[in-house]
């Protein structure tokens, strides 16, 4: 057991039960919980995390009734018939000594379905359905539903339940004036607004007895107007304790808040001071959450007494063995969550199964299986970007002899460019993870080696995986070979850029490059917490008196004047991830980036860039033009189909398809191919 992480690994005694360490796998909706026939997959997913050492798991949200559904016919527990599939989950987790809570989530006005209800009939900005105001009778029935659901959860073998009271869901809609405008005993002052949550806790405690964990997830920082103050949050926390909770979990920001709380640009452990503030006022164990992804951060929070447990959901999707690796001093082997949201939350919002960009096995444990090979082959992988590294390390872990060729002096490919973008520093971790995996799995890495097909044939490999990636697409207009025209790759590698810039192409990389160019070079990265709070208007006082913890944002003047443009007439950034795109759009807007759409590029001259916009020629007086116009595949090594008769050459990632260049697809394709060879 690692002495360096003694606080993470210390058991937590709750009197009637003990949790073996301080790591909580937080609730994350995978989509598997909504259909009974997916429970074997859900059991494998949680079972693997329990095997990986986590102390306590909290399931995705299960509704206590039909009005509470997040999506039509979402996971519900309100009849005896709902219990059986859950037993698979609780059994899979208990087998490895972990504990598991079922989260009871009533979506309120966040539901994407016509039965939605709330404290007051105020539509949310994130669902098209206007809620009906709950009547006294409906409120009392809902309290009874929560209690019955908890009772059924106990019968299904759960160690407890978590009541979802944060992130803007139903109970939060009662707790805060942002939605609750009632005049009856369920609205008005904080004593009335918290009545619903307290009655639910009391009813559940009465239904399940003393020896059952009740965890309440409370919003510490609403980040919406008319949100609660910290004094109100503390009043609620103390009342919940009195009502009978066993654990107090913490949530940050409503889903509709326009301040980022979990994306990669949020500094690690950004909100833990608010948790520490609440902890001073209660005696039940308190759980810290949001942007805790590596053991150093978790240990510091626990050792300093800011919280009793740390919650991670996405980091445990990224690496099921996070705790065991920490316990055995193998932190450098952790596959770190880079907080990109691309395969987890963005999937959930599109009603697709959640998984993980850096770990395509997450929620696919029974489908993507790495079995030791009985017939070791000699495999060449050409290109050590994320697609190549994924293929090479999975193939080697299965027992194949793998040689990984890379023309550059370092591994990482496009991730080496991404990691210098402000707020994307976490991308370093993925490169570190793969470097360690290359070493541990025994992949032979040949850097600075550009191979051709003849050399590969001469070495007699059984299989060749072509992962040679992409090159940036150039601009083909008059004057585009001028020195002031740079590719995004040149810029991110440090080429000098003038003070007035035109960025051509407004995909993910056009946005990234614009953000990179807005900031002064000497600005420390990641951004210090105080600067980040100022930039987004978050009250830094842990005992804040401002509504919802918000104050006016202070934006530094940008160091450059930037035009970001595209030929399409759609909104710029419309194709970015649902949960992160708005953050990028807001950043550029705040820094006065001029966004132009429906543009045609005409010529580059000494004066700048000539474009046609709205039928008129226009000169943008810029010093530098940065081309972010997508990529083209590099696949010279790949033989034509008729020459590949033995199907020994395989192509993956950007080399296969540049149009949808995407790290999620690249890593998954590498892993899926290597699992089959
Ligand atoms: P992209 O998303 O395909 O965007 C390419 C941009 O270039 C578009 O705005 C396109 O708009 C323009 N374009 C295409 N062909 C052009 C041409 N011949 N001349 C001028 N403009 C042209 O590609 P990307 O920005 O390079 O990003 C690559 C991938 O990286 C993305 O698919 C994404 O998965 C990933 N990525 C995501 C993020 C993020 O979500 N934050 C960040 C970075 C990278 P018009 O055709 O309208 O001009
Ligand atoms: Fe983390 Fe991205 Fe994986 Fe989600 S998809 S768990 S944010 S690395």
XYZ file of C-alpha atoms and ligand atoms in Angstrom:
733
model
C 0.000 0.000 0.000
C 1.365 3.364 -1.012
C 2.327 5.626 1.896
C 2.219 8.602 -0.470
C -1.535 8.234 -0.801
C -2.388 7.172 2.733
C -5.381 9.505 2.973
C -6.928 8.208 -0.266
C -6.550 4.632 0.890
C -7.845 5.089 4.452
C -11.170 3.347 5.164
C -14.176 5.445 6.123
C -16.293 4.105 8.980
C -19.935 5.085 8.967
C -20.809 3.202 12.158
C -22.953 0.493 10.612
C -20.706 -0.025 7.579
C -17.199 0.736 6.300
C -16.123 2.020 2.893
C -12.675 0.637 2.118
C -11.132 3.874 0.847
C -11.978 7.492 0.125
C -12.651 7.238 -3.606
C -16.231 7.584 -4.841
C -17.111 6.811 -8.426
C -19.654 9.561 -9.001
C -22.884 9.179 -10.876
C -22.597 9.266 -14.663
C -25.428 8.334 -16.946
C -24.146 5.766 -19.443
C -27.482 5.033 -21.141
C -27.174 1.364 -20.141
C -29.302 1.917 -17.044
C -32.387 2.763 -19.117
C -33.004 -0.736 -20.554
C -33.215 -3.923 -18.457
C -31.531 -5.979 -21.205
C -28.394 -3.810 -20.920
C -27.869 -4.616 -17.222
C -25.342 -7.443 -17.886
C -23.218 -4.788 -19.644
C -23.810 -2.333 -16.797
C -22.794 -4.999 -14.278
C -19.548 -5.664 -16.194
C -18.841 -1.916 -16.334
C -19.304 -1.372 -12.594
C -17.762 -4.754 -11.734
C -14.532 -3.801 -13.477
C -14.337 -0.535 -11.520
C -14.992 -2.368 -8.252
C -12.211 -4.792 -9.181
C -10.041 -1.759 -9.888
C -10.274 -0.815 -6.215
C -12.846 1.989 -5.922
C -14.457 2.209 -2.477
C -17.931 3.482 -3.329
C -19.856 3.573 -6.599
C -22.935 5.668 -7.361
C -25.060 4.555 -10.305
C -26.472 6.765 -13.044
C -29.767 8.388 -12.170
C -32.861 6.195 -11.757
C -36.199 7.916 -11.592
C -38.737 7.366 -8.789
C -41.666 7.862 -11.181
C -42.695 8.718 -14.732
C -42.693 12.499 -14.219
C -39.054 12.263 -13.186
C -37.753 10.718 -16.397
C -34.816 12.440 -18.013
C -35.716 10.825 -21.334
C -38.886 8.992 -22.393
C -39.021 5.589 -20.687
C -35.796 6.282 -18.795
C -34.553 3.974 -16.004
C -37.182 3.846 -13.255
C -37.537 1.870 -10.046
C -41.045 1.830 -8.695
C -42.280 -1.759 -8.933
C -41.025 -5.081 -7.581
C -40.426 -6.120 -11.184
C -37.722 -3.445 -11.557
C -35.443 -5.086 -9.010
C -34.067 -8.163 -10.793
C -31.652 -6.554 -13.300
C -30.193 -4.358 -10.541
C -29.180 -7.469 -8.600
C -26.646 -8.222 -11.350
C -25.047 -4.847 -10.701
C -24.964 -5.010 -6.914
C -23.596 -8.557 -7.018
C -20.827 -7.632 -9.506
C -19.729 -4.768 -7.260
C -19.950 -6.545 -3.905
C -17.871 -9.440 -5.256
C -14.885 -7.081 -5.155
C -15.582 -5.509 -1.768
C -16.870 -2.156 -2.991
C -20.117 -0.523 -1.915
C -22.753 0.825 -4.291
C -25.513 3.422 -4.018
C -28.351 3.798 -6.470
C -28.892 7.411 -7.420
C -32.512 8.554 -7.361
C -32.851 11.344 -9.880
C -36.001 13.251 -10.679
C -35.191 15.491 -13.632
C -37.978 18.018 -13.003
C -37.966 20.615 -15.793
C -34.734 19.157 -17.266
C -36.675 16.143 -18.555
C -36.856 15.688 -22.332
C -40.383 14.346 -22.165
C -43.920 15.713 -21.973
C -44.713 14.769 -18.332
C -42.273 17.268 -16.829
C -43.102 19.018 -13.566
C -41.298 21.526 -11.378
C -41.665 23.829 -8.392
C -42.961 26.596 -10.677
C -44.024 26.463 -14.338
C -40.836 27.994 -15.717
C -39.318 26.383 -18.811
C -35.618 25.566 -18.673
C -33.327 26.712 -21.470
C -32.179 23.137 -22.047
C -35.476 21.299 -22.598
C -38.264 22.141 -25.033
C -40.964 21.023 -22.565
C -42.603 23.529 -20.224
C -43.147 21.989 -16.776
C -46.410 21.933 -14.871
C -46.282 23.326 -11.325
C -46.493 20.465 -8.828
C -49.585 20.459 -6.658
C -49.466 19.712 -2.913
C -50.833 16.250 -3.693
C -48.154 15.594 -6.322
C -45.420 16.728 -3.956
C -46.636 14.346 -1.237
C -46.925 11.519 -3.767
C -43.381 12.203 -5.016
C -42.037 12.031 -1.456
C -43.740 8.642 -1.094
C -42.309 7.558 -4.464
C -38.759 8.413 -3.361
C -39.216 6.384 -0.178
C -40.603 3.390 -2.057
C -37.795 3.555 -4.640
C -35.219 3.563 -1.838
C -36.922 0.558 -0.235
C -36.788 -1.312 -3.552
C -33.123 -0.319 -3.995
C -32.402 -1.900 -0.637
C -34.083 -5.105 -1.769
C -31.985 -5.038 -4.952
C -28.864 -5.221 -2.781
C -27.719 -1.602 -2.856
C -25.843 -0.301 0.180
C -27.732 2.943 -0.012
C -29.132 5.626 -2.233
C -27.955 9.010 -3.381
C -30.623 11.679 -3.670
C -29.751 13.990 -6.539
C -30.304 17.495 -5.232
C -27.874 19.481 -7.366
C -27.023 20.375 -10.962
C -30.426 22.021 -11.407
C -32.596 18.880 -11.200
C -35.994 18.809 -9.452
C -34.884 19.162 -5.829
C -32.523 21.967 -6.799
C -35.501 23.557 -8.588
C -37.233 23.669 -5.192
C -34.157 24.673 -3.186
C -33.381 27.801 -5.189
C -35.373 30.914 -6.063
C -34.066 30.598 -9.617
C -37.111 28.418 -10.349
C -39.059 28.231 -7.085
C -41.493 31.146 -7.015
C -44.192 29.408 -4.965
C -46.097 31.182 -2.212
C -47.129 28.040 -0.302
C -45.221 26.027 2.326
C -42.870 24.655 -0.394
C -41.655 28.074 -1.565
C -40.552 31.430 -0.162
C -37.751 31.467 2.420
C -35.109 28.792 2.667
C -37.005 26.932 5.425
C -39.866 26.424 2.982
C -37.752 25.805 -0.127
C -35.823 22.991 1.537
C -38.913 21.319 2.976
C -39.325 18.991 -0.029
C -35.743 17.667 0.183
C -35.951 17.219 3.948
C -39.276 15.384 3.789
C -37.781 13.031 1.189
C -34.762 12.273 3.394
C -36.997 11.651 6.418
C -39.369 9.426 4.450
C -36.506 7.388 3.026
C -34.876 6.985 6.441
C -38.149 5.757 7.842
C -38.567 3.311 4.951
C -35.061 1.809 4.993
C -34.023 1.927 8.640
C -30.749 3.118 10.145
C -28.317 0.727 8.460
C -28.587 2.045 4.944
C -26.522 4.863 3.427
C -28.406 7.988 2.435
C -26.220 10.384 0.518
C -27.564 13.768 -0.585
C -25.928 15.642 -3.456
C -26.265 19.320 -2.664
C -25.502 22.236 -4.972
C -22.724 24.282 -3.350
C -22.615 26.892 -6.069
C -25.680 27.278 -8.298
C -23.981 29.680 -10.771
C -27.380 30.936 -11.964
C -29.165 34.196 -11.120
C -31.313 34.050 -7.972
C -29.226 31.068 -6.888
C -28.592 30.340 -3.211
C -25.927 32.044 -1.109
C -23.397 30.030 0.896
C -25.260 30.866 4.119
C -28.366 29.209 2.626
C -26.340 26.228 1.435
C -25.060 25.734 4.979
C -28.577 25.953 6.443
C -29.688 23.216 4.018
C -26.648 21.015 4.754
C -27.245 21.205 8.517
C -30.938 20.436 8.108
C -30.168 17.447 5.867
C -27.810 16.114 8.516
C -30.531 16.436 11.138
C -33.012 14.709 8.821
C -30.799 11.626 8.673
C -28.314 11.630 5.785
C -25.120 9.595 6.140
C -22.995 11.363 3.493
C -23.108 14.820 1.949
C -22.053 14.901 -1.670
C -21.468 18.162 -3.485
C -22.489 19.462 -6.900
C -21.331 22.567 -8.723
C -23.393 24.616 -11.167
C -26.740 23.962 -12.801
C -26.664 22.354 -16.233
C -28.007 25.597 -17.678
C -25.261 27.713 -16.017
C -23.049 29.562 -18.463
C -19.919 29.145 -16.385
C -17.889 26.023 -17.095
C -17.563 23.556 -14.215
C -16.115 20.376 -15.679
C -14.481 21.010 -19.055
C -10.738 20.689 -19.437
C -10.047 24.440 -19.060
C -11.480 24.385 -15.501
C -8.448 24.214 -13.162
C -8.057 20.992 -11.221
C -9.976 20.971 -7.897
C -11.316 24.443 -8.734
C -14.264 24.240 -6.332
C -12.848 22.445 -3.329
C -12.717 25.584 -1.130
C -16.530 25.718 -1.209
C -16.667 22.085 -0.071
C -14.283 22.885 2.775
C -16.527 25.774 3.820
C -19.591 23.523 4.092
C -17.606 20.812 5.851
C -16.823 23.248 8.695
C -20.541 23.361 9.514
C -21.575 19.669 9.453
C -20.309 16.486 11.018
C -21.375 13.944 8.355
C -18.575 13.032 5.894
C -18.434 15.419 2.942
C -17.469 14.467 -0.617
C -15.561 16.865 -2.906
C -16.107 16.763 -6.648
C -15.361 18.366 -10.045
C -12.038 18.274 -11.897
C -10.277 15.925 -9.523
C -8.522 13.481 -11.813
C -5.129 12.503 -10.439
C -3.992 11.113 -7.063
C -1.843 14.130 -6.112
C -4.895 16.395 -6.246
C -7.095 13.908 -4.400
C -4.520 13.263 -1.669
C -3.997 16.992 -1.097
C -7.730 17.590 -0.633
C -8.061 14.729 1.842
C -4.807 15.387 3.716
C -5.698 19.060 4.228
C -9.098 18.078 5.620
C -11.048 19.969 2.948
C -13.215 16.882 2.367
C -13.609 13.318 3.656
C -13.959 11.653 0.266
C -13.218 12.553 -3.343
C -15.623 11.885 -6.144
C -14.546 11.080 -9.680
C -16.854 9.872 -12.399
C -15.078 10.526 -15.691
C -11.590 9.617 -14.350
C -12.947 6.171 -13.506
C -14.385 5.794 -17.001
C -10.929 6.655 -18.312
C -9.227 4.151 -16.017
C -11.116 1.464 -14.113
C -7.926 0.634 -12.172
C -7.239 4.184 -10.941
C -7.330 3.177 -7.251
C -5.269 0.005 -7.549
C -2.626 1.841 -9.585
C -2.518 4.556 -6.908
C -2.286 2.000 -4.126
C 0.673 0.246 -5.745
C 2.584 3.413 -6.698
C 1.863 3.073 -10.412
C 0.403 6.537 -10.858
C 2.324 7.000 -14.115
C 0.234 4.122 -15.523
C -3.079 5.914 -14.948
C -4.997 6.696 -18.114
C -5.996 10.217 -17.146
C -9.355 11.750 -17.944
C -8.611 14.842 -20.029
C -12.063 16.335 -19.316
C -12.885 16.581 -23.028
C -16.485 15.257 -22.608
C -16.377 14.027 -26.210
C -17.292 10.400 -25.590
C -19.053 10.607 -22.220
C -21.338 13.602 -21.678
C -21.562 14.579 -25.335
C -22.805 11.040 -26.036
C -25.304 11.183 -23.176
C -26.755 14.427 -24.533
C -27.108 12.796 -27.952
C -28.835 9.797 -26.377
C -25.891 7.522 -27.268
C -24.127 5.145 -24.905
C -21.441 6.985 -22.921
C -17.877 5.721 -23.212
C -14.460 7.382 -23.019
C -12.219 8.969 -25.635
C -9.030 7.676 -24.011
C -10.540 4.326 -22.989
C -12.877 2.868 -25.620
C -13.556 -0.141 -23.363
C -15.549 2.012 -20.915
C -19.147 0.708 -20.968
C -18.051 -1.804 -23.657
C -16.334 -4.217 -21.249
C -18.166 -7.256 -22.633
C -17.747 -6.198 -26.267
C -14.183 -4.889 -26.599
C -12.128 -7.599 -24.946
C -8.343 -7.915 -25.062
C -7.578 -11.653 -24.928
C -4.020 -12.998 -24.796
C -3.126 -14.311 -28.222
C -2.292 -17.967 -28.807
C -0.342 -17.123 -31.957
C 2.075 -14.234 -31.464
C 2.628 -12.252 -34.655
C 5.175 -9.663 -35.693
C 3.225 -6.449 -36.152
C 4.459 -3.130 -37.533
C 2.575 0.024 -36.607
C 3.532 3.051 -38.657
C 2.869 6.349 -36.940
C 2.896 7.054 -33.196
C -0.046 9.423 -32.957
C -2.880 8.322 -30.680
C -4.290 5.850 -33.243
C -0.917 4.133 -33.683
C -0.103 4.123 -29.980
C -3.514 2.697 -29.143
C -3.109 -0.114 -31.701
C 0.510 -0.839 -30.749
C -0.041 -1.018 -26.995
C -3.207 -3.127 -27.173
C -1.584 -5.550 -29.639
C 1.539 -5.822 -27.463
C -0.527 -6.314 -24.299
C -2.106 -9.315 -26.012
C 1.326 -10.876 -26.584
C 2.197 -9.781 -30.116
C 5.697 -8.546 -30.991
C 5.075 -4.934 -32.014
C 7.402 -2.423 -33.645
C 6.163 1.172 -33.686
C 7.738 3.463 -36.294
C 7.576 7.232 -35.927
C 9.125 9.737 -38.340
C 9.258 12.507 -35.694
C 11.508 12.656 -32.664
C 8.609 12.186 -30.250
C 5.366 10.255 -29.975
C 1.945 11.947 -29.748
C 1.163 13.249 -33.254
C -1.658 15.836 -33.229
C -1.867 15.668 -29.400
C 1.508 17.480 -29.300
C -0.239 20.413 -30.966
C -3.391 20.222 -28.826
C -1.475 20.229 -25.537
C -0.181 23.806 -26.067
C -3.676 25.257 -26.485
C -4.699 27.180 -23.326
C -6.904 24.963 -21.210
C -5.837 21.767 -22.972
C -2.811 21.035 -20.816
C -4.397 17.731 -19.761
C -3.539 16.349 -23.228
C 0.030 15.942 -21.902
C -1.302 13.186 -19.674
C -2.500 11.040 -22.582
C 0.909 11.195 -24.213
C 2.530 10.299 -20.882
C 0.128 7.381 -20.438
C 0.898 5.948 -23.866
C 4.670 6.415 -23.388
C 4.485 4.366 -20.201
C 2.279 1.750 -21.885
C 4.739 1.458 -24.790
C 7.462 0.693 -22.265
C 5.402 -1.645 -20.085
C 3.946 -3.687 -22.918
C 7.330 -4.065 -24.610
C 6.572 -2.241 -27.852
C 9.808 -1.595 -29.761
C 9.703 2.133 -30.510
C 11.763 3.471 -33.418
C 11.662 7.273 -33.389
C 13.083 9.460 -36.181
C 12.357 6.586 -38.565
C 10.409 7.189 -41.757
C 9.726 3.746 -43.264
C 8.481 2.797 -46.694
C 6.737 -0.348 -47.876
C 9.919 -1.973 -49.175
C 11.581 -1.690 -45.764
C 8.517 -3.117 -44.056
C 8.410 -6.014 -46.524
C 12.108 -6.651 -46.012
C 11.579 -6.994 -42.248
C 8.848 -9.559 -42.932
C 6.062 -8.348 -40.631
C 2.917 -10.482 -40.427
C 0.650 -7.448 -40.150
C 1.148 -3.751 -40.865
C -1.021 -1.053 -39.294
C -0.892 2.233 -41.154
C -1.518 5.099 -38.725
C 0.388 7.799 -40.547
C -2.158 10.487 -39.730
C -2.689 13.754 -41.533
C -1.117 16.938 -42.809
C -2.870 20.300 -42.568
C -4.774 21.245 -45.728
C -3.204 24.250 -47.461
C -4.956 27.274 -48.915
C -4.991 27.557 -52.684
C -5.628 31.189 -53.573
C -3.534 33.938 -55.119
C -0.647 34.849 -52.809
C -1.201 31.934 -50.423
C 2.471 30.938 -50.648
C 3.460 34.254 -48.987
C 5.457 33.954 -45.731
C 2.669 35.534 -43.663
C 0.425 32.525 -44.447
C 0.999 29.839 -41.804
C -0.571 26.481 -41.067
C -2.075 25.886 -37.611
C 0.679 23.344 -37.006
C 3.382 25.987 -37.587
C 1.612 28.420 -35.258
C 1.135 25.904 -32.446
C 4.803 24.927 -32.790
C 5.722 28.534 -32.026
C 6.022 30.400 -35.361
C 5.869 34.211 -34.828
C 2.411 35.705 -35.442
C 1.537 39.406 -35.925
C -0.953 41.442 -33.879
C -3.730 41.345 -36.492
C -4.651 37.845 -37.577
C -7.078 36.152 -39.947
C -7.917 32.547 -39.019
C -9.278 30.612 -42.001
C -11.504 27.730 -40.968
C -13.678 27.658 -37.846
C -13.675 23.993 -36.859
C -12.306 22.793 -33.510
C -8.799 23.758 -34.518
C -9.757 27.252 -35.749
C -11.301 27.877 -32.319
C -8.291 26.389 -30.507
C -5.830 28.489 -32.497
C -7.861 31.648 -31.872
C -7.808 30.967 -28.119
C -4.069 30.314 -28.295
C -3.486 33.642 -30.060
C -5.655 35.690 -27.677
C -3.474 35.092 -24.666
C -0.107 36.668 -23.930
C 2.744 34.211 -24.430
C 4.005 34.747 -20.884
C 0.621 33.882 -19.321
C 1.096 30.813 -17.105
C -0.743 27.661 -18.203
C -2.887 26.222 -16.760
C -4.434 29.509 -15.722
C -4.100 30.144 -11.939
C -7.416 29.599 -10.149
C -7.902 33.256 -9.119
C -7.429 34.454 -12.719
C -9.789 31.798 -14.025
C -12.463 32.753 -11.439
C -12.103 36.426 -12.424
C -12.398 35.573 -16.115
C -15.665 33.670 -15.594
C -17.182 35.785 -12.823
C -17.116 33.283 -9.960
C -17.155 34.703 -6.440
C -13.848 33.514 -4.913
C -15.084 33.903 -1.332
C -15.875 30.357 -0.103
C -18.531 31.913 2.150
C -19.999 33.971 -0.675
C -22.978 36.262 -0.234
C -23.611 36.773 -3.944
C -26.598 35.013 -5.533
C -25.483 31.658 -6.893
C -21.815 32.566 -6.277
C -21.580 34.830 -9.296
C -20.032 38.246 -9.764
C -19.152 40.402 -12.766
C -16.543 38.788 -15.010
C -13.307 40.667 -15.672
C -11.873 40.007 -19.082
C -8.262 40.822 -19.948
C -7.858 42.761 -23.171
C -6.841 40.343 -25.940
C -3.286 40.658 -27.191
C -4.363 40.346 -30.830
C -7.191 41.387 -33.073
C -8.559 38.208 -34.626
C -10.951 37.433 -37.464
C -12.237 33.850 -37.441
C -14.100 32.788 -40.559
C -15.666 30.037 -42.590
C -17.350 29.618 -45.983
C -20.498 28.024 -44.578
C -23.323 30.327 -43.541
C -24.081 28.389 -40.344
C -23.175 29.623 -36.846
C -19.458 29.347 -36.187
C -18.639 26.476 -33.848
C -22.010 24.762 -34.392
C -20.179 21.441 -34.842
C -18.257 21.625 -31.561
C -19.179 19.325 -28.661
C -22.517 20.056 -26.959
C -20.984 20.370 -23.496
C -17.815 22.259 -24.453
C -18.621 24.187 -27.647
C -20.463 26.962 -25.785
C -17.393 27.528 -23.581
C -15.175 28.084 -26.646
C -17.758 30.327 -28.322
C -18.143 32.387 -25.118
C -14.367 32.768 -24.760
C -13.931 34.144 -28.263
C -16.941 36.429 -27.940
C -15.659 37.848 -24.655
C -12.328 38.600 -26.312
C -13.949 40.422 -29.234
C -12.950 37.933 -31.920
C -14.778 38.922 -35.096
C -16.630 35.896 -36.469
C -17.431 35.939 -40.172
C -19.485 33.365 -42.046
C -20.410 32.863 -45.680
C -16.976 34.169 -46.659
C -15.057 33.477 -49.902
C -11.266 33.807 -49.797
C -9.898 35.803 -52.736
C -6.210 36.685 -52.384
C -3.378 37.367 -49.993
C -1.481 40.610 -50.620
C 1.030 42.690 -48.632
C -1.950 44.634 -47.249
C -3.724 41.581 -45.850
C -6.448 39.128 -46.884
C -9.067 39.901 -49.540
C -12.380 38.194 -48.963
C -15.841 38.373 -50.433
C -18.568 38.741 -47.849
C -22.248 39.524 -48.497
C -21.451 40.011 -52.191
C -18.769 42.658 -51.545
C -15.002 42.459 -51.768
C -13.390 43.423 -48.497
C -9.807 43.775 -47.333
C -8.964 42.491 -43.859
C -5.806 44.364 -42.879
C -3.958 41.570 -41.122
C -0.301 40.698 -40.593
C -0.714 36.930 -40.450
C -3.127 34.426 -41.980
C -3.457 31.111 -40.178
C -4.955 28.267 -42.169
C -7.103 25.869 -40.110
C -8.913 24.382 -43.107
C -8.942 20.752 -42.015
C -6.529 18.022 -43.000
C -5.559 15.565 -45.690
C -4.693 11.939 -45.049
C -1.130 10.670 -45.332
C -1.274 7.087 -46.549
C 1.530 6.522 -49.093
C 2.437 3.251 -47.403
C -1.010 1.746 -47.825
C -1.026 -0.506 -50.902
C -3.901 -0.439 -53.380
C -6.564 -3.077 -52.615
C -5.347 -5.393 -55.407
C -1.822 -5.394 -53.911
C -3.129 -6.075 -50.411
C -4.449 -9.521 -51.274
C -3.355 -11.069 -47.985
C -5.127 -8.232 -46.133
C -1.999 -7.750 -44.107
C -2.118 -3.941 -44.335
C -4.699 -2.144 -42.181
C -5.399 1.562 -42.062
C -6.762 3.521 -39.094
C -7.302 7.036 -37.725
C -6.661 10.189 -39.746
C -4.777 8.229 -42.416
C -8.016 6.358 -43.115
C -10.365 9.330 -42.955
C -9.147 12.898 -42.576
C -12.572 14.492 -43.036
C -13.680 13.338 -39.623
C -10.311 13.452 -37.936
C -11.137 12.770 -34.373
C -9.091 11.371 -31.505
C -12.072 9.385 -30.220
C -12.384 7.456 -33.468
C -8.605 7.123 -33.815
C -8.073 5.543 -30.384
C -11.104 3.281 -30.738
C -10.129 2.083 -34.216
C -6.613 1.292 -33.015
C -7.905 -0.690 -30.034
C -10.619 -2.545 -31.991
C -8.207 -3.601 -34.708
C -5.542 -4.703 -32.226
C -8.132 -6.700 -30.268
C -8.847 -8.763 -33.382
C -5.354 -9.474 -34.769
P -12.931 20.697 -39.184
O -13.706 20.674 -37.929
O -13.310 19.825 -40.286
O -12.924 22.233 -39.688
C -12.287 22.626 -40.840
C -12.659 24.080 -41.154
O -12.030 24.445 -42.336
C -14.129 24.297 -41.332
O -14.460 25.511 -40.681
C -14.300 24.428 -42.861
O -15.334 25.374 -42.999
C -12.950 24.930 -43.307
N -12.496 24.400 -44.588
C -12.565 23.126 -45.028
N -11.985 23.014 -46.246
C -11.526 24.232 -46.566
C -10.847 24.753 -47.691
N -10.499 23.991 -48.708
N -10.541 26.067 -47.696
C -10.884 26.857 -46.666
N -11.542 26.420 -45.579
C -11.854 25.125 -45.526
O -11.414 20.410 -38.892
P -10.420 20.907 -37.752
O -10.815 22.231 -37.172
O -9.093 20.798 -38.373
O -10.588 19.853 -36.626
C -10.278 18.497 -36.884
C -10.953 17.598 -35.865
O -10.319 17.792 -34.623
C -12.423 17.901 -35.638
O -13.238 17.065 -36.404
C -12.598 17.632 -34.185
O -13.065 16.317 -33.976
C -11.234 17.703 -33.597
N -11.106 18.864 -32.689
C -12.138 19.184 -31.854
C -11.988 20.263 -30.996
C -13.104 20.646 -30.066
O -14.174 20.074 -30.078
N -12.929 21.620 -29.226
C -10.842 21.006 -30.988
C -9.812 20.669 -31.884
C -9.973 19.596 -32.726
P -15.924 25.844 -44.385
O -15.905 24.639 -45.276
O -17.293 26.358 -44.064
O -15.034 26.933 -44.842
Fe -12.759 12.049 -19.565
Fe -12.975 12.684 -22.161
Fe -13.051 10.146 -21.325
Fe -15.098 11.745 -20.824
S -14.398 11.106 -22.838
S -14.149 10.320 -19.409
S -14.022 13.636 -20.409
S -11.319 11.533 -21.209
